[in-house]
mmCIF file of C-alpha atoms in Angstrom:
data_model
loop_
_atom_site.group_PDB
_atom_site.id
_atom_site.type_symbol
_atom_site.label_atom_id
_atom_site.label_comp_id
_atom_site.label_asym_id
_atom_site.label_seq_id
_atom_site.Cartn_x
_atom_site.Cartn_y
_atom_site.Cartn_z
ATOM 1 C CA MET A 162 134.380 74.477 126.561
ATOM 2 C CA VAL A 163 132.736 71.035 126.931
ATOM 3 C CA THR A 164 129.049 70.766 125.533
ATOM 4 C CA ALA A 165 126.015 68.450 126.400
ATOM 5 C CA GLU A 166 127.075 66.336 123.354
ATOM 6 C CA ASP A 167 130.544 65.688 124.929
ATOM 7 C CA VAL A 168 128.695 64.409 128.125
ATOM 8 C CA ARG A 169 126.564 62.265 125.900
ATOM 9 C CA THR A 170 129.427 60.839 123.784
ATOM 10 C CA ILE A 171 131.831 60.209 126.833
ATOM 11 C CA ALA A 172 128.939 58.665 129.055
ATOM 12 C CA LEU A 173 127.655 56.393 126.347
ATOM 13 C CA SER A 174 131.169 55.227 125.694
ATOM 14 C CA LEU A 175 131.378 53.801 129.316
ATOM 15 C CA PRO A 176 130.647 49.970 129.641
ATOM 16 C CA GLU A 177 127.172 49.051 129.714
ATOM 17 C CA THR A 178 125.787 52.524 129.751
ATOM 18 C CA SER A 179 122.192 53.311 128.319
ATOM 19 C CA GLU A 180 120.650 56.757 128.003
ATOM 20 C CA LYS A 181 116.937 57.202 129.317
ATOM 21 C CA LEU A 182 114.846 60.509 129.572
ATOM 22 C CA ALA A 183 113.453 61.127 133.042
ATOM 23 C CA TRP A 184 111.970 64.027 134.384
ATOM 24 C CA GLY A 185 112.263 65.493 130.876
ATOM 25 C CA MET A 186 116.222 65.227 130.880
ATOM 26 C CA PRO A 187 118.540 62.808 129.419
ATOM 27 C CA THR A 188 119.935 60.680 132.294
ATOM 28 C CA PHE A 189 122.924 57.996 131.792
ATOM 29 C CA ARG A 190 122.526 54.725 133.551
ATOM 30 C CA VAL A 191 124.462 51.595 134.522
ATOM 31 C CA GLY A 192 122.922 48.703 136.013
ATOM 32 C CA GLY A 193 119.618 50.373 135.837
ATOM 33 C CA LYS A 194 120.961 53.293 138.183
ATOM 34 C CA ILE A 195 121.638 56.775 137.261
ATOM 35 C CA PHE A 196 125.229 57.827 137.270
ATOM 36 C CA ALA A 197 124.758 61.081 135.462
ATOM 37 C CA SER A 198 121.867 63.539 134.395
ATOM 38 C CA LEU A 199 122.136 66.633 132.148
ATOM 39 C CA ALA A 200 119.908 69.718 133.220
ATOM 40 C CA ASP A 201 117.233 70.594 131.021
ATOM 41 C CA ASP A 202 119.189 73.713 129.833
ATOM 42 C CA ASP A 203 122.361 71.371 128.965
ATOM 43 C CA ALA A 204 124.333 74.007 131.181
ATOM 44 C CA SER A 205 125.175 71.528 134.049
ATOM 45 C CA LEU A 206 125.577 67.960 134.954
ATOM 46 C CA GLY A 207 124.584 66.101 138.087
ATOM 47 C CA VAL A 208 126.856 63.339 138.981
ATOM 48 C CA LYS A 209 127.268 61.023 142.123
ATOM 49 C CA CYS A 210 129.728 62.102 144.653
ATOM 50 C CA PRO A 211 129.566 61.230 148.559
ATOM 51 C CA ARG A 212 127.975 63.898 150.459
ATOM 52 C CA GLN A 213 130.832 64.097 152.805
ATOM 53 C CA ASP A 214 132.963 65.164 149.955
ATOM 54 C CA ARG A 215 130.739 67.672 148.530
ATOM 55 C CA ALA A 216 131.537 70.736 150.724
ATOM 56 C CA GLY A 217 135.208 70.597 149.995
ATOM 57 C CA LEU A 218 134.812 70.433 146.170
ATOM 58 C CA ILE A 219 132.414 73.299 146.121
ATOM 59 C CA ALA A 220 134.754 75.357 148.540
ATOM 60 C CA SER A 221 137.620 74.500 146.247
ATOM 61 C CA GLU A 222 136.140 75.167 142.798
ATOM 62 C CA PRO A 223 132.698 77.060 143.451
ATOM 63 C CA ARG A 224 132.521 78.259 139.569
ATOM 64 C CA LYS A 225 132.604 74.490 138.787
ATOM 65 C CA PHE A 226 130.572 72.470 141.602
ATOM 66 C CA PHE A 227 127.535 73.289 143.462
ATOM 67 C CA ILE A 228 124.388 71.561 144.771
ATOM 68 C CA ARG A 229 120.691 72.666 144.318
ATOM 69 C CA THR A 230 119.764 73.369 147.769
ATOM 70 C CA GLY A 231 116.555 71.750 148.765
ATOM 71 C CA HIS A 232 117.018 68.995 146.070
ATOM 72 C CA ASP A 233 120.555 67.488 146.150
ATOM 73 C CA ASP A 234 121.217 68.010 149.703
ATOM 74 C CA ARG A 235 119.615 64.903 150.642
ATOM 75 C CA TYR A 236 121.415 62.723 147.983
ATOM 76 C CA ALA A 237 124.942 61.890 147.145
ATOM 77 C CA TRP A 238 124.745 64.285 143.997
ATOM 78 C CA LEU A 239 126.843 67.151 142.914
ATOM 79 C CA ARG A 240 126.264 69.568 140.127
ATOM 80 C CA VAL A 241 128.971 70.332 137.660
ATOM 81 C CA ARG A 242 128.818 73.745 135.353
ATOM 82 C CA LEU A 243 129.839 72.716 132.010
ATOM 83 C CA THR A 244 131.512 76.002 131.189
ATOM 84 C CA ALA A 245 133.750 75.527 134.054
ATOM 85 C CA VAL A 246 135.055 72.011 132.874
ATOM 86 C CA GLU A 247 138.680 72.578 131.387
ATOM 87 C CA ASN A 248 138.299 69.891 128.709
ATOM 88 C CA THR A 249 137.025 66.463 127.615
ATOM 89 C CA ALA A 250 139.610 64.722 129.471
ATOM 90 C CA GLU A 251 138.523 66.337 132.732
ATOM 91 C CA LEU A 252 134.789 65.655 131.729
ATOM 92 C CA ARG A 253 135.645 62.064 131.044
ATOM 93 C CA ALA A 254 137.285 61.591 134.585
ATOM 94 C CA ILE A 255 134.060 63.142 136.373
ATOM 95 C CA LEU A 256 131.896 60.998 134.339
ATOM 96 C CA GLU A 257 134.130 57.744 135.153
ATOM 97 C CA ASP A 258 134.172 58.561 138.647
ATOM 98 C CA SER A 259 130.504 58.747 138.820
ATOM 99 C CA TRP A 260 130.158 55.623 136.792
ATOM 100 C CA ARG A 261 132.446 53.775 139.161
ATOM 101 C CA GLN A 262 130.427 54.709 142.261
ATOM 102 C CA THR A 263 127.186 53.519 140.607
ATOM 103 C CA ALA A 264 128.154 50.332 138.428
ATOM 104 C CA PRO A 265 127.767 46.929 139.946
ATOM 105 C CA ARG A 266 131.022 45.705 141.488
ATOM 106 C CA THR A 267 131.384 43.050 139.008
ATOM 107 C CA LEU A 268 131.186 45.625 136.170
ATOM 108 C CA THR A 269 133.868 47.823 137.789
ATOM 109 C CA GLU A 270 136.103 44.990 138.612
ATOM 110 C CA ALA A 271 135.780 43.659 134.864
ATOM 111 C CA HIS A 272 137.056 47.470 133.975
ATOM 112 C CA PRO A 273 139.831 48.372 136.198
ATOM 113 C CA LYS A 274 140.597 52.263 136.600
ATOM 114 C CA PRO A 275 143.345 53.322 134.556
ATOM 115 C CA THR A 276 146.179 54.422 136.488
ATOM 116 C CA ARG A 277 146.433 57.951 135.374
ATOM 117 C CA GLY A 278 146.219 59.457 138.857
ATOM 118 C CA ASP A 279 143.899 62.341 138.104
ATOM 119 C CA ASP A 280 140.559 61.748 140.011
ATOM 120 C CA ALA A 281 138.274 64.537 138.710
ATOM 121 C CA LEU A 282 135.905 64.806 141.686
ATOM 122 C CA ALA A 283 138.800 65.911 143.886
ATOM 123 C CA VAL A 284 139.198 68.483 146.757
ATOM 124 C CA ARG A 285 142.081 70.651 145.351
ATOM 125 C CA ASP A 286 144.355 71.734 148.302
ATOM 126 C CA ASP A 287 147.142 71.995 146.533
ATOM 127 C CA PRO A 288 148.130 74.556 143.557
ATOM 128 C CA PRO A 289 146.771 73.761 139.999
ATOM 129 C CA GLY A 290 148.782 70.916 138.586
ATOM 130 C CA GLY A 291 149.534 69.176 141.905
ATOM 131 C CA PRO A 292 148.149 65.898 142.995
ATOM 132 C CA PRO A 293 144.351 65.741 143.642
ATOM 133 C CA ALA A 294 142.563 63.986 146.534
ATOM 134 C CA PRO A 295 139.904 61.254 145.380
ATOM 135 C CA CYS A 296 136.396 62.352 145.715
ATOM 136 C CA HIS A 297 135.684 58.878 147.250
ATOM 137 C CA PRO A 298 137.884 56.249 148.604
#
C-alpha cells in the first residue's frame, strides 16, 4: 500500500515542484499551480484529470477513483484512494500525469515523458496488463 509519505516523496522529486499548505492540507505545485493535494486524513489524493475523462476512469476502477460531488464536479480534478493504488510505480505515473497537465509547456518540453507506455490515469477497457488509454491527449 502506498502512503502519504510516498506521495510527498514522489511529488517533490518532479522538476520544480514545491509543497505548500492550503486549506490545512499539503498541496504540491509546479509553476505556482496545484497539481496534487493530499486529503486531510492522508487517505486520498486529488490530481488533475480532464472532466471528460473522469467518468470512464471512475467506472473502470471505482475503488480507486472518485470525485467529491459538489466540489470536484466543477473542476478538472479526480480523487485517488491511496489504499487502491497498486504500488509506488503506479503512484508515480499518476503524479507525473497530473504534473504534466499543470506544468508550463517549457518545463514539460525540457523534461520529456519517458516512453514506458503506462499512463496511470487511463480508462481500462482491456483486461489487467493490457495497454491503457491515456487520460489526456
